[in-house]
Amino acid sequence: MNTSVVYALAAAALFGASTPLAKVLGTEVAPVMLAGLLYLGSGVGLLLVRCIRDRGWKPSGLSASEWPWLGGAIVFGGILGPVALMFGLTLTSGATASLMLNLEPVLTALLAWVVFKENADRRIVLGMLAIIAGGVVLSWPSRAQSSVSLSLLGPLAVAFACLCWAIDNNLTRKVSASDALFIAGAKGLLAGLVNCAIALMMGAKIAPLGVLSPTLLIGFLGYGVSLVLFVLALRGLGAARTGAYFSTAPFLGAAISILVLGESVSLLFGVAAAFMIFGVWLHLTERHEHVHLHQPLEHTHRHAHDEHHQHEHEHDEDIPGSVPHSHAHQHHAISHNHPHFPDIHHRHRH
């Protein structure tokens, strides 16, 4: 299995697990404050890990042309998206919101295909639709839960949140070759500060220490580490495919609830599992191959000397080419034929 696929599914599993794990806390933390603390745990935790890894604070390594992409991703994904969702939840039912959230992978894929020109064949589209169908089945309200919202403003706000996160996913794809710890940490820290500030303005109280510590830990794992893996998956798969794999998060979260919390298995869960397994299988068995041209490119990311990295090192860089390493390097124009994804080296038009 492709490593980037593992990253995407692991990101979905960690994010999906964060909901049942937060439920185990059994607290009555206000939803906006809870979201803020989860984001804050991810941002602070990842930036601390980065400082430990680098033995102190080091520059982000982002080029001048990449900062606008990251800034846009933070604004849409870290500020506008969460705020729109919380506003929408006050005007619509949780069941309706759950169904509306299935728009995110759809919008992510549409933006990737239409605006950013990622390639997509029928197999990938069908796989994405199957995964989304599984998400719709899984979040479909039962008769006891179903309710009709009288206001269109709530669902529209949730749909706008999905659009914000779809934009965030595609903008983050543009900087996915850079340091994933910095990207995910910066997004989490800002989102956490904004959501906590909004919660305090709404009258929410800061959670007690006994609740704060596990909440921050869940945020670090379920939002932070998950986002790092998501960025690594974007690097290797592109936005549409990563978004499709990540949309399995509700199913994986439900599976964890069944295994860990002992919740009952419903018929809808089995149907959703069948749809999602079929969709993931379609993606895993994809083979996209044709003659393609690599344009000259200069960037920085972790790599070994494979068919796309045949450059020489400077005299002071005594690094074997087979060992993964990171530095600024150039790619010369090359034309060849091999199976590939729309990763950071294959974002050509079709």
XYZ file of C-alpha atoms in Angstrom:
350
model
C 0.000 0.000 0.000
C 1.253 3.493 -0.857
C 2.708 5.280 2.194
C 0.615 8.385 1.532
C -2.564 6.278 1.629
C -1.491 4.986 5.059
C -0.977 8.593 6.196
C -4.474 9.563 4.988
C -6.224 6.630 6.640
C -4.223 7.070 9.865
C -5.191 10.764 9.902
C -8.850 9.771 9.497
C -8.572 7.163 12.265
C -7.038 9.619 14.750
C -9.572 12.337 13.928
C -12.455 9.877 14.036
C -11.275 8.564 17.411
C -11.202 12.057 18.919
C -15.012 12.236 19.096
C -15.644 9.045 21.134
C -12.567 9.773 23.268
C -13.853 13.266 24.040
C -17.195 11.656 24.898
C -15.448 9.416 27.454
C -14.476 12.556 29.391
C -18.141 13.000 30.217
C -17.759 16.726 30.713
C -20.097 19.599 30.104
C -17.600 21.882 28.416
C -19.300 24.333 26.055
C -18.962 23.132 22.422
C -17.070 26.221 21.223
C -14.678 26.045 24.187
C -14.192 22.311 23.609
C -13.333 22.929 19.932
C -10.919 25.691 20.961
C -9.156 23.490 23.528
C -8.835 20.615 21.056
C -7.278 22.934 18.449
C -5.099 24.564 21.116
C -3.802 21.173 22.241
C -2.841 20.381 18.672
C -1.119 23.696 18.004
C 0.858 23.975 21.237
C 1.767 20.267 21.232
C 3.028 20.219 17.644
C 5.081 23.397 17.996
C 6.686 21.995 21.160
C 7.500 18.768 19.323
C 9.009 20.826 16.513
C 11.207 22.760 18.971
C 12.389 19.498 20.534
C 13.077 17.988 17.113
C 15.053 21.025 15.939
C 16.654 21.693 19.359
C 15.140 25.163 19.473
C 13.046 27.379 17.244
C 14.008 27.405 13.576
C 12.520 29.343 10.644
C 9.583 27.717 8.909
C 11.448 27.259 5.629
C 8.449 28.550 3.670
C 9.301 30.613 0.625
C 7.803 34.064 0.093
C 5.387 32.647 -2.483
C 4.090 29.994 -0.026
C 3.089 32.283 2.854
C -0.104 33.553 1.147
C -1.258 29.951 0.606
C -0.674 29.072 4.273
C -2.261 32.341 5.434
C -5.344 31.622 3.352
C -5.539 28.057 4.696
C -5.392 29.314 8.290
C -8.071 31.964 7.706
C -10.487 29.599 5.947
C -9.776 26.394 7.894
C -8.816 27.732 11.301
C -11.108 30.736 11.698
C -14.021 30.961 9.239
C -14.779 27.221 9.093
C -15.065 26.528 12.850
C -16.951 29.774 13.513
C -19.443 29.057 10.693
C -19.975 25.512 11.978
C -20.615 26.625 15.561
C -23.036 29.294 14.314
C -24.800 26.731 12.132
C -25.137 24.256 15.012
C -27.126 26.831 16.975
C -29.712 27.018 14.166
C -30.041 23.410 13.011
C -30.193 19.910 14.443
C -27.103 17.784 15.021
C -28.455 15.156 12.607
C -28.872 17.711 9.814
C -25.396 19.111 10.490
C -23.880 15.605 10.335
C -25.401 15.050 6.914
C -24.309 18.482 5.697
C -20.691 17.811 6.750
C -20.491 15.195 3.990
C -20.244 18.152 1.621
C -16.626 18.773 2.606
C -15.000 15.937 0.575
C -17.301 16.718 -2.354
C -16.341 20.388 -2.383
C -12.674 19.524 -1.795
C -12.665 17.260 -4.833
C -14.594 19.702 -7.016
C -12.169 22.522 -6.206
C -9.197 20.223 -6.790
C -10.502 19.060 -10.159
C -12.041 22.274 -11.486
C -9.846 25.033 -10.012
C -6.494 23.324 -9.317
C -6.735 20.892 -12.269
C -5.987 17.622 -10.442
C -6.613 14.611 -12.628
C -9.608 12.366 -11.945
C -10.876 9.342 -13.850
C -14.167 7.513 -13.457
C -12.717 5.047 -10.965
C -11.624 7.813 -8.587
C -14.942 9.673 -8.908
C -16.910 6.481 -8.265
C -14.729 5.636 -5.268
C -15.224 9.083 -3.780
C -18.999 8.867 -4.297
C -19.072 5.445 -2.599
C -17.154 6.752 0.427
C -19.433 9.793 0.669
C -22.515 7.546 0.356
C -21.201 5.569 3.314
C -20.836 8.789 5.298
C -24.407 9.824 4.453
C -25.765 6.419 5.530
C -23.737 6.501 8.751
C -24.973 9.973 9.720
C -28.586 9.470 8.573
C -30.867 10.324 11.509
C -33.085 7.677 13.007
C -36.776 8.350 13.536
C -36.083 9.213 17.149
C -33.406 11.698 16.177
C -34.917 13.199 13.055
C -36.077 16.769 13.165
C -36.693 19.407 10.530
C -35.014 22.745 10.910
C -37.298 25.642 10.115
C -34.382 27.883 9.259
C -32.291 27.623 6.131
C -29.608 29.784 7.701
C -28.293 26.944 9.873
C -27.717 24.422 7.056
C -26.297 27.192 4.863
C -23.811 28.085 7.611
C -22.731 24.436 7.892
C -22.404 24.253 4.096
C -20.270 27.409 4.172
C -18.060 25.785 6.834
C -17.596 22.799 4.510
C -16.636 25.153 1.681
C -14.103 26.868 3.976
C -12.490 23.539 4.859
C -12.486 22.490 1.200
C -10.626 25.695 0.336
C -8.309 25.066 3.303
C -7.501 21.543 2.030
C -6.628 22.775 -1.447
C -4.566 25.732 -0.194
C -2.686 23.487 2.242
C -1.894 21.209 -0.700
C 0.077 24.103 -2.199
C 2.478 24.145 0.796
C 2.422 20.409 1.604
C 6.074 19.989 0.584
C 7.124 22.217 3.508
C 7.507 21.305 7.182
C 4.289 19.487 8.136
C 4.852 20.137 11.862
C 5.020 23.892 11.322
C 2.003 23.977 8.999
C -0.201 21.886 11.293
C 1.057 23.602 14.460
C 0.434 27.110 13.135
C -3.075 26.207 11.971
C -3.963 24.517 15.257
C -2.595 27.301 17.452
C -4.453 30.083 15.667
C -7.692 28.086 15.432
C -7.458 27.278 19.138
C -6.872 30.877 20.200
C -9.734 32.178 18.027
C -12.243 29.557 19.185
C -11.307 29.933 22.862
C -11.657 33.723 22.560
C -15.096 33.344 20.953
C -16.158 30.897 23.693
C -15.067 33.302 26.444
C -16.968 36.147 24.781
C -20.047 33.890 24.731
C -19.734 33.411 28.489
C -18.120 29.964 28.567
C -15.799 29.067 31.432
C -12.336 27.557 31.146
C -12.417 23.833 31.893
C -10.961 22.663 35.252
C -7.464 21.154 35.241
C -8.774 17.605 35.544
C -10.660 18.072 32.283
C -8.220 20.435 30.578
C -5.264 18.014 30.474
C -6.995 15.072 28.756
C -8.809 17.454 26.385
C -5.518 18.999 25.270
C -4.009 15.516 24.860
C -6.933 14.357 22.710
C -6.563 17.538 20.658
C -2.848 16.919 20.191
C -3.458 13.393 18.872
C -6.848 13.682 17.175
C -6.378 17.129 15.649
C -2.607 17.758 15.703
C -0.925 14.476 14.775
C -3.897 13.789 12.499
C -3.308 17.070 10.655
C 0.416 16.351 10.254
C -0.450 13.014 8.650
C -3.074 14.767 6.501
C -0.444 17.218 5.198
C 1.922 14.328 4.419
C -0.908 12.602 2.552
C -1.610 15.797 0.583
C 2.048 15.786 -0.408
C 1.738 12.363 -1.989
C -1.896 12.095 -3.122
C -3.250 15.569 -3.832
C -6.328 17.151 -2.262
C -9.164 15.141 -3.853
C -7.845 11.667 -3.014
C -6.699 12.681 0.473
C -10.097 14.233 1.158
C -11.836 11.038 0.048
C -9.741 8.843 2.337
C -10.145 11.299 5.216
C -13.945 11.223 4.869
C -13.814 7.698 6.334
C -13.192 9.363 9.727
C -16.865 9.120 10.907
C -16.892 5.395 10.097
C -13.584 4.796 11.889
C -14.826 6.846 14.851
C -18.015 4.776 14.992
C -15.984 1.565 14.798
C -13.861 2.719 17.737
C -17.029 3.556 19.694
C -18.264 0.009 19.102
C -14.959 -1.603 20.080
C -13.997 0.673 22.990
C -17.301 1.981 24.353
C -19.303 -1.148 23.631
C -21.942 0.647 21.569
C -24.358 -1.538 19.574
C -23.884 -2.256 15.878
C -26.737 -1.063 13.664
C -27.746 -2.159 10.183
C -26.844 1.320 8.893
C -23.291 0.838 10.182
C -22.940 -2.346 8.118
C -24.288 -0.643 4.983
C -21.963 2.349 5.521
C -19.006 -0.017 6.000
C -19.772 -1.756 2.692
C -19.917 1.552 0.788
C -16.691 2.865 2.331
C -14.729 -0.358 1.903
C -15.776 -0.477 -1.755
C -14.768 3.169 -2.265
C -11.374 2.725 -0.584
C -10.763 -0.439 -2.652
C -11.427 1.499 -5.863
C -8.872 4.109 -4.823
C -6.283 1.571 -3.672
C -6.435 -0.294 -6.986
C -6.082 2.847 -9.096
C -3.325 2.772 -11.727
C -2.740 6.119 -13.426
C 0.043 5.960 -16.013
C 0.967 7.940 -19.115
C 3.873 9.840 -20.655
C 4.208 13.130 -18.775
C 6.586 16.098 -18.707
C 8.138 17.446 -15.516
C 8.737 21.188 -15.714
C 11.834 22.677 -13.997
C 11.128 23.045 -10.269
C 12.927 24.098 -7.104
C 11.598 23.241 -3.651
C 12.481 21.737 -0.252
C 11.171 18.481 1.190
C 12.381 15.174 2.621
C 13.535 12.831 -0.154
C 15.966 10.136 -1.205
C 17.668 9.928 -4.591
C 15.005 8.170 -6.659
C 14.107 8.647 -10.329
C 12.915 12.202 -9.603
C 15.899 13.215 -7.455
C 19.190 12.763 -9.289
C 20.889 15.985 -8.197
C 24.399 16.344 -6.788
C 25.088 17.567 -3.256
C 27.375 20.392 -2.298
C 30.838 19.455 -1.042
C 29.855 20.070 2.597
C 26.787 17.797 2.342
C 28.176 14.333 2.986
C 24.807 12.548 2.712
C 24.348 9.200 0.934
C 21.681 9.535 -1.736
C 19.789 6.495 -0.458
C 19.260 8.086 2.990
C 16.162 10.336 3.325
C 17.212 13.943 3.851
C 15.893 17.459 3.317
C 17.357 20.495 1.546
C 16.546 22.887 -1.259
C 17.043 21.147 -4.602
C 16.275 21.647 -8.269
C 14.441 19.409 -10.701
C 15.374 19.624 -14.359
C 12.833 19.080 -17.129
C 12.271 15.393 -17.814
C 9.731 13.353 -19.761
C 8.983 9.727 -18.837
C 6.253 7.177 -18.225
C 5.382 5.451 -14.932
C 2.378 5.046 -12.555
C 1.894 8.143 -10.388
C -0.468 10.135 -8.182
C -0.959 13.944 -8.331
C 1.801 14.354 -5.744
C 4.191 17.302 -5.390
C 6.116 16.123 -8.465
C 3.110 15.231 -10.654
C 0.750 18.181 -10.706
C 0.723 18.473 -14.453
C -2.356 19.075 -16.567
C -4.037 16.257 -18.507
